[in-house]
Short mmCIF file of C-alpha atoms in Angstrom, two decimals:
data_model
loop_
_atom_site.label_atom_id
_atom_site.label_comp_id
_atom_site.label_asym_id
_atom_site.label_seq_id
_atom_site.Cartn_x
_atom_site.Cartn_y
_atom_site.Cartn_z
CA MET A 6 -0.04 0.12 0.09
CA LYS A 7 1.18 3.38 -0.89
CA GLN A 8 2.06 4.93 2.32
CA VAL A 9 0.57 8.44 2.80
CA PHE A 10 -0.22 9.86 6.14
CA SER A 11 -2.57 12.68 7.17
CA PRO A 12 -0.55 15.88 8.21
CA VAL A 13 -3.40 17.13 10.33
CA PHE A 14 -1.85 18.20 13.82
CA CYS A 15 -3.39 20.46 16.20
CA LEU A 16 -1.15 23.74 16.15
CA CYS A 17 -2.96 24.88 19.38
CA LEU A 18 -2.93 22.45 21.99
CA LEU A 19 -4.48 24.78 24.42
CA LEU A 20 -8.02 24.81 22.67
CA VAL A 21 -8.00 21.07 22.45
CA ALA A 22 -6.88 20.51 26.27
CA ALA A 23 -9.23 23.16 27.43
CA PHE A 24 -12.50 22.38 25.58
CA VAL A 25 -12.44 18.52 25.30
CA ALA A 26 -12.96 18.26 29.10
CA ARG A 27 -14.20 21.59 30.62
CA PRO A 28 -14.76 21.56 34.36
CA LEU A 29 -18.09 20.31 35.57
CA PHE A 30 -18.51 23.88 36.89
CA ALA A 31 -18.78 25.05 33.40
CA GLN A 32 -20.60 22.29 31.91
CA ALA A 33 -23.59 22.64 34.31
CA GLN A 34 -24.48 25.92 32.85
CA GLN A 35 -23.03 29.14 31.35
CA VAL A 36 -22.12 31.04 34.43
CA ASP A 37 -21.82 34.64 33.84
CA GLU A 38 -18.57 36.65 34.40
CA LYS A 39 -19.75 38.37 37.84
CA GLU A 40 -20.43 34.98 39.38
CA LEU A 41 -17.76 33.27 38.07
CA ARG A 42 -15.44 35.87 39.53
CA THR A 43 -17.04 35.53 42.80
CA TRP A 44 -16.52 31.69 42.76
CA ALA A 45 -12.77 32.28 41.76
CA ASP A 46 -12.27 34.83 44.58
CA ARG A 47 -13.34 32.34 47.13
CA GLY A 48 -10.80 29.81 45.92
CA ASP A 49 -13.02 27.47 43.86
CA ALA A 50 -10.34 25.82 41.44
CA ASP A 51 -12.70 24.89 38.61
CA ALA A 52 -13.96 28.58 38.69
CA GLN A 53 -10.37 29.90 38.66
CA PHE A 54 -9.50 27.59 35.64
CA GLU A 55 -12.69 28.49 33.63
CA LEU A 56 -12.11 32.13 34.11
CA GLY A 57 -8.50 31.93 32.90
CA LEU A 58 -9.49 30.28 30.05
CA ARG A 59 -12.38 32.88 29.09
CA MET A 60 -9.51 35.54 29.72
CA ILE A 61 -7.24 33.92 27.47
CA THR A 62 -9.51 33.11 24.47
CA GLY A 63 -11.85 36.20 25.02
CA GLU A 64 -14.91 34.03 25.32
CA GLY A 65 -17.72 36.12 27.09
CA VAL A 66 -15.12 38.61 29.05
CA LYS A 67 -12.72 40.90 27.79
CA LYS A 68 -9.47 39.08 26.69
CA ASN A 69 -6.54 39.50 28.96
CA LEU A 70 -3.67 37.17 28.60
CA ALA A 71 -1.55 38.00 31.68
CA GLU A 72 -4.58 37.84 34.00
CA GLY A 73 -5.80 34.76 32.42
CA VAL A 74 -2.47 32.95 32.95
CA LYS A 75 -2.57 34.09 36.72
CA SER A 76 -5.99 32.57 37.29
CA ILE A 77 -5.09 29.48 35.73
CA GLU A 78 -1.83 29.21 37.79
CA MET A 79 -3.98 29.80 40.93
CA ALA A 80 -6.04 26.69 39.84
CA ALA A 81 -2.88 24.68 38.99
CA LYS A 82 -1.39 25.38 42.67
CA GLN A 83 -4.43 23.40 43.97
CA LYS A 84 -3.57 20.54 41.89
CA HIS A 85 -6.09 21.06 39.18
CA LEU A 86 -5.01 18.73 36.40
CA ARG A 87 -6.32 20.60 33.62
CA ALA A 88 -5.05 24.00 34.84
CA GLN A 89 -1.47 22.22 35.19
CA HIS A 90 -1.78 20.84 31.61
CA ILE A 91 -3.01 24.11 30.18
CA LEU A 92 0.13 25.99 31.86
CA GLY A 93 2.18 23.25 30.00
CA THR A 94 0.72 24.19 26.73
CA LEU A 95 0.94 27.97 27.35
CA HIS A 96 4.52 27.52 27.93
CA GLU A 97 5.08 25.10 25.09
CA ASP A 98 3.43 27.63 22.57
CA GLY A 99 4.31 30.93 24.27
CA VAL A 100 0.75 32.17 24.88
CA GLY A 101 0.49 34.73 27.43
CA VAL A 102 3.97 33.73 28.70
CA LYS A 103 7.48 33.69 27.39
CA LYS A 104 8.05 30.36 25.52
CA ASP A 105 9.88 27.92 27.88
CA LEU A 106 9.98 24.33 26.54
CA ALA A 107 11.62 23.11 29.94
CA LYS A 108 8.91 24.75 31.96
CA ALA A 109 6.28 23.28 29.74
CA ALA A 110 7.78 19.97 30.36
CA GLU A 111 7.58 20.47 34.20
CA TRP A 112 4.00 21.40 33.99
CA TYR A 113 3.15 18.44 32.12
CA ARG A 114 5.05 16.11 34.40
CA THR A 115 3.15 17.51 37.37
CA SER A 116 -0.14 16.64 35.83
CA ALA A 117 1.13 13.44 34.19
CA ASP A 118 2.34 12.09 37.48
CA LEU A 119 -1.10 12.51 38.82
CA GLY A 120 -2.42 10.33 36.06
CA PHE A 121 -3.64 13.09 33.46
CA ALA A 122 -3.73 11.36 30.25
CA LEU A 123 -3.52 14.57 28.05
CA SER A 124 -0.46 15.52 30.12
CA GLN A 125 1.04 12.16 29.77
CA HIS A 126 0.64 12.21 25.96
CA SER A 127 2.27 15.74 25.86
CA LEU A 128 5.17 14.76 28.10
CA ALA A 129 5.56 11.82 25.87
CA ALA A 130 5.87 13.96 22.81
CA MET A 131 8.38 16.15 24.38
CA TYR A 132 10.51 12.95 25.05
CA GLU A 133 10.04 11.96 21.44
CA GLU A 134 11.17 15.35 20.03
CA GLY A 135 13.62 16.17 22.72
CA LYS A 136 11.79 19.45 23.42
CA GLY A 137 12.30 20.81 26.88
CA VAL A 138 13.76 17.52 27.84
CA LYS A 139 16.60 15.23 26.46
CA LYS A 140 15.31 13.29 23.58
CA ASP A 141 14.62 9.71 24.91
CA PRO A 142 12.64 7.09 22.63
CA ALA A 143 12.12 4.77 25.76
CA LYS A 144 10.62 7.37 28.10
CA ALA A 145 8.57 8.42 25.12
CA ALA A 146 6.92 5.04 24.75
CA GLU A 147 6.60 4.68 28.55
CA TRP A 148 4.53 7.93 28.78
CA PHE A 149 2.56 7.10 25.54
CA LYS A 150 1.66 3.69 27.00
CA LYS A 151 0.41 5.13 30.20
CA ALA A 152 -2.11 7.56 28.49
CA ALA A 153 -2.87 4.62 26.20
CA GLU A 154 -3.93 2.56 29.03
CA GLN A 155 -6.55 5.26 29.88
CA GLY A 156 -7.99 4.96 26.55
CA HIS A 157 -6.50 7.89 24.98
CA PRO A 158 -6.79 7.35 21.11
CA PRO A 159 -3.95 9.54 20.00
CA SER A 160 -1.73 7.87 22.50
CA GLN A 161 -2.75 4.37 21.65
CA THR A 162 -1.87 5.16 18.04
CA ALA A 163 1.58 6.69 19.19
CA TYR A 164 2.42 3.86 21.35
CA ALA A 165 1.43 1.36 18.42
CA SER A 166 3.68 3.17 16.27
CA LYS A 167 6.49 2.95 18.58
CA LEU A 168 5.74 -0.91 18.97
CA GLU A 169 5.55 -1.07 15.04
CA ARG A 170 9.01 0.47 14.66
CA GLY A 171 10.59 -0.83 17.67
CA ASP A 172 11.38 2.66 18.68
CA GLY A 173 12.25 2.98 22.46
CA VAL A 174 10.40 -0.39 22.87
CA SER A 175 10.80 -3.93 21.80
CA LYS A 176 9.34 -4.21 18.22
CA SER A 177 6.02 -6.28 18.11
CA THR A 178 3.76 -5.74 15.20
CA ALA A 179 1.24 -8.00 16.74
CA LYS A 180 1.08 -5.58 19.63
CA ALA A 181 1.00 -2.60 17.47
CA ALA A 182 -1.92 -4.05 15.75
CA LEU A 183 -3.97 -4.53 18.86
CA TRP A 184 -3.29 -0.82 19.93
CA TYR A 185 -4.34 0.46 16.73
CA LEU A 186 -7.17 -1.62 17.03
CA LYS A 187 -8.07 0.30 20.38
CA GLY A 188 -7.72 3.55 18.82
CA ALA A 189 -9.77 2.71 15.75
CA GLN A 190 -12.42 1.18 17.65
CA GLN A 191 -12.79 4.83 19.05
CA ASP A 192 -12.99 6.35 15.58
CA TYR A 193 -9.64 7.71 15.36
CA VAL A 194 -8.68 8.23 11.75
CA PRO A 195 -4.84 7.78 11.93
CA ALA A 196 -5.54 4.58 13.95
CA MET A 197 -7.86 3.20 11.32
CA THR A 198 -5.54 4.00 8.74
CA ARG A 199 -2.56 2.18 10.30
CA LEU A 200 -4.65 -0.74 11.27
CA ALA A 201 -5.67 -0.97 7.49
CA ASN A 202 -2.24 -0.74 6.39
CA LEU A 203 -1.37 -3.71 8.63
CA TYR A 204 -4.02 -5.87 7.18
CA TYR A 205 -3.11 -4.80 3.62
CA THR A 206 0.71 -5.65 4.10
CA GLY A 207 0.40 -8.70 6.39
CA GLN A 208 2.27 -7.11 9.21
CA GLY A 209 1.17 -8.25 12.81
CA VAL A 210 -1.91 -9.72 11.27
CA PRO A 211 -2.58 -12.01 8.52
CA VAL A 212 -3.11 -10.27 4.93
CA ASP A 213 -6.85 -9.73 4.71
CA TYR A 214 -7.89 -7.03 2.02
CA ARG A 215 -11.51 -6.97 3.08
CA ARG A 216 -10.69 -5.97 6.57
CA ALA A 217 -8.16 -3.56 5.18
CA GLY A 218 -10.85 -2.25 2.81
CA ALA A 219 -13.31 -2.07 5.62
CA TRP A 220 -11.11 0.32 7.95
CA TYR A 221 -9.94 2.37 4.94
CA GLN A 222 -13.93 2.82 4.10
CA ARG A 223 -14.60 3.80 7.82
CA ALA A 224 -11.78 6.22 7.91
CA ALA A 225 -12.86 7.61 4.65
CA ARG A 226 -16.22 8.82 6.05
CA SER A 227 -14.28 11.53 7.95
CA GLU A 228 -13.25 14.84 6.43
CA ASP A 229 -9.57 14.02 6.26
CA PRO A 230 -8.78 14.00 2.74
CA TRP A 231 -5.82 11.46 3.04
CA ALA A 232 -8.32 9.01 4.17
CA SER A 233 -10.34 9.42 0.99
CA ASN A 234 -7.31 9.28 -0.91
CA ASN A 235 -6.12 6.02 0.57
CA LEU A 236 -9.42 4.27 0.10
CA ALA A 237 -9.32 5.51 -3.63
CA TRP A 238 -5.87 3.79 -4.03
CA PHE A 239 -6.93 0.62 -2.32
CA LEU A 240 -9.93 0.42 -4.72
CA ALA A 241 -7.90 1.04 -7.73
CA THR A 242 -4.57 -0.88 -6.94
CA CYS A 243 -5.65 -3.67 -4.37
CA PRO A 244 -3.78 -6.89 -5.66
CA GLU A 245 -7.15 -8.73 -5.14
CA GLU A 246 -9.03 -8.01 -8.39
CA ASN A 247 -12.50 -8.59 -6.97
CA LEU A 248 -11.99 -5.68 -4.89
CA HIS A 249 -11.37 -3.20 -7.50
CA ASN A 250 -13.96 -0.36 -8.00
CA GLY A 251 -12.65 2.11 -10.61
CA GLU A 252 -15.82 4.34 -10.52
CA THR A 253 -15.93 4.89 -6.72
CA ALA A 254 -12.03 5.28 -6.59
CA VAL A 255 -12.41 8.28 -9.21
CA LEU A 256 -15.00 9.91 -6.91
CA LEU A 257 -13.04 9.18 -3.84
CA ALA A 258 -9.88 10.73 -5.46
CA ARG A 259 -11.84 13.80 -6.43
CA ARG A 260 -13.14 14.27 -3.00
CA ALA A 261 -9.71 13.84 -1.46
CA LEU A 262 -8.43 16.61 -3.86
CA LYS A 263 -11.51 18.81 -3.00
CA LEU A 264 -11.06 18.49 0.82
CA VAL A 265 -7.18 19.04 0.56
CA ALA A 266 -7.83 22.22 -1.57
CA GLU A 267 -10.22 23.55 1.02
CA TYR A 268 -7.98 22.87 3.83
CA ALA A 269 -5.17 24.64 2.19
CA GLN A 270 -7.49 27.41 0.68
CA SER A 271 -5.30 27.07 -2.45
CA ASP A 272 -5.45 25.09 -5.76
CA GLU A 273 -2.05 23.31 -5.15
CA GLN A 274 -2.67 19.54 -5.34
CA PRO A 275 -0.17 17.05 -3.59
CA TYR A 276 1.39 14.83 -6.25
CA GLU A 277 0.72 11.72 -4.22
CA MET A 278 -3.07 12.44 -4.79
CA ILE A 279 -2.54 13.17 -8.50
CA ASP A 280 -0.66 9.87 -8.65
CA THR A 281 -3.90 8.14 -7.13
CA MET A 282 -6.08 9.95 -9.50
CA ALA A 283 -4.37 8.54 -12.36
CA ALA A 284 -4.41 4.94 -10.70
CA ALA A 285 -8.20 5.48 -10.24
CA LEU A 286 -8.92 6.55 -13.94
CA ALA A 287 -6.83 3.86 -15.20
CA ARG A 288 -8.95 1.38 -13.02
CA ASN A 289 -11.97 2.95 -14.56
CA GLY A 290 -10.76 2.43 -18.14
CA GLU A 291 -10.22 6.18 -18.76
CA PHE A 292 -6.47 5.56 -19.92
CA ARG A 293 -5.99 8.98 -21.61
CA GLU A 294 -6.96 11.12 -18.79
CA ALA A 295 -4.88 8.55 -16.35
CA GLU A 296 -1.94 9.36 -18.58
CA LEU A 297 -2.25 12.92 -18.40
CA TRP A 298 -2.80 12.91 -14.53
CA GLN A 299 0.19 10.76 -14.28
CA GLN A 300 2.26 13.17 -16.24
CA ARG A 301 1.29 15.89 -14.05
CA SER A 302 2.41 13.86 -11.17
CA LEU A 303 5.80 13.73 -12.36
CA LEU A 304 6.05 17.46 -13.20
CA MET A 305 5.05 18.42 -9.64
CA LEU A 306 7.46 15.81 -8.00
CA LYS A 307 10.07 17.59 -10.07
CA GLU A 308 9.33 20.85 -8.31
CA ASP A 309 9.47 19.74 -4.93
CA SER A 310 12.78 20.85 -3.73
CA GLU A 311 12.42 19.73 -0.34
CA LEU A 312 12.28 16.10 -1.10
CA PRO A 313 15.46 14.19 -0.56
CA GLN A 314 17.05 12.95 -3.84
CA GLU A 315 16.91 9.33 -3.17
CA ASP A 316 13.04 9.54 -2.38
CA ARG A 317 12.51 11.52 -5.41
CA GLN A 318 14.22 9.27 -7.67
CA LYS A 319 12.16 6.27 -6.16
CA LEU A 320 8.93 7.84 -6.70
CA LYS A 321 9.96 9.02 -10.26
CA THR A 322 10.74 5.55 -11.04
CA GLU A 323 7.04 4.40 -9.70
CA PHE A 324 5.29 7.24 -11.61
CA GLU A 325 7.19 6.44 -14.94
CA THR A 326 6.26 2.80 -14.45
CA ARG A 327 2.68 3.40 -13.90
CA LEU A 328 2.82 6.04 -16.77
CA ASN A 329 4.02 3.20 -19.04
CA LEU A 330 1.19 1.02 -18.02
CA TYR A 331 -1.25 3.47 -18.70
CA GLN A 332 -0.07 4.17 -22.16
CA LYS A 333 -0.45 0.59 -22.81
CA ALA A 334 -4.15 0.75 -21.69
CA THR A 335 -3.20 -1.21 -18.33
CA PRO A 336 -4.26 -0.42 -15.00
CA PHE A 337 -1.79 -0.58 -12.12
CA ALA A 338 -2.04 -3.15 -9.38
CA GLU A 339 0.19 -3.52 -6.50
CA PRO A 340 2.02 -6.74 -6.00
CA GLU A 341 0.96 -9.52 -3.40
CA PRO A 342 2.64 -8.46 0.11
CA LYS A 343 4.65 -11.28 1.65
CA GLY A 344 3.16 -10.84 5.23
CA GLU A 345 4.53 -12.06 8.43
CA LYS A 346 4.45 -15.94 8.64
CA GLU A 347 3.50 -15.98 12.37
CA ALA A 348 0.93 -13.48 12.14
CA GLU A 349 -2.48 -14.30 13.90
CA PRO A 350 -5.85 -12.68 13.49
CA LEU A 351 -7.32 -10.08 16.05
CA PRO A 352 -10.61 -11.85 17.27
CA GLN A 353 -11.39 -8.29 18.97
CA ASP A 354 -11.83 -6.80 15.47
CA THR A 355 -15.37 -7.08 14.37
CA ILE A 356 -15.13 -4.44 11.51
CA LEU A 357 -16.76 -6.80 8.92
CA GLN A 358 -19.81 -7.47 10.92
CA ASP A 359 -19.85 -3.74 11.74
CA GLU A 360 -19.63 -2.47 8.16
CA ASP A 361 -21.76 -5.46 6.99
CA MET A 362 -19.02 -6.13 4.25
CA PRO A 363 -20.32 -8.56 1.68
CA GLU A 364 -18.39 -11.05 -0.01
CA PRO A 365 -16.86 -9.31 -2.93
CA GLU A 366 -18.19 -10.21 -6.36
CA GLN A 367 -15.88 -11.27 -9.26
CA ARG A 368 -15.85 -8.15 -11.55
CA LYS A 369 -15.27 -8.36 -15.34
CA LYS A 370 -12.05 -6.74 -16.72
CA THR A 371 -12.49 -3.10 -17.39
CA ALA A 372 -12.41 -1.98 -21.09
CA PRO A 373 -10.77 1.23 -22.08
CA LYS A 374 -13.51 4.10 -22.25
CA SER A 375 -13.16 6.94 -24.92
CA SER A 376 -11.38 9.99 -23.86
CA ARG A 377 -13.88 12.87 -22.18
CA GLY A 378 -11.08 15.25 -22.67
CA THR A 379 -11.02 16.14 -18.93
CA VAL A 380 -7.44 17.00 -18.69
CA VAL A 381 -5.94 18.07 -15.32
#
């Protein structure tokens, strides 16, 4: 399976951490500013935290970063876990305070030691990247695991990735598959994608194209453009012929391009997605259009100055190979993966039943279609 990943990361951990788990004080009702300040002055940690957030974001009160930070600090000193975590994000991002990665790590650790999953994940990320602390893959894995065991999907996925690669922990693709499954069953798109890839390649689990397709399908229901791209690629190039669906692949490839353009607010199209569109068109018998899209992918690849030369040459060879196939009116299909011999299935995975996946029907070979002149 062509390895493409969603580059969707949250640039502002503050908002994620703050609003995923607002204190019960704020959830019960929208308390007005006067009442909130009264409770905060009495030392109520939830009120101090909520008031601080509002002052930082300007939600319902006059925005005041400095006072907002002070209010959150008062809550943090009372061992308010969310407040401690937010102070970590404020120092990491330099919002309302001077950017200080070491201090950010300290606040994350304070909350993480008390069992707060978001802080455990953030501290793990600091160790993973060497931000504010010395880079330590083993400690990163340890903290990702702590958060993962609390059911935190991003941590489950991050820990699974460490297991899959053997980074800071003993390599185990089987354990990685299980942790990806935990995240995937909570509808976390990166986990669904990675689990699908394992089924597709037979790493940690036996090769199972139907399960791979089912997980790609579920992920593609999200607004993640790369999830739609992955399913389009699967339907166009899967080694199992009776799972091909060129028409649906074309629709998904177009959706991926549309979504990525909306997110980027530009007409720029990633060459990986253009490559997928070419494969989908070829699978649908539209070989002339496929040829034109593949030629464009080669041109855009050439313009990517940031890609290492070795990677560029590898992709260039792959793109040219596919172009030659389309010029011969032949769709591209990926080769059968070798898979891991000792891989065992995951009995906890009920995706086929959940998605009500039918047994695939044998499809007739796609005949070439006349060009519609739909150039790139």
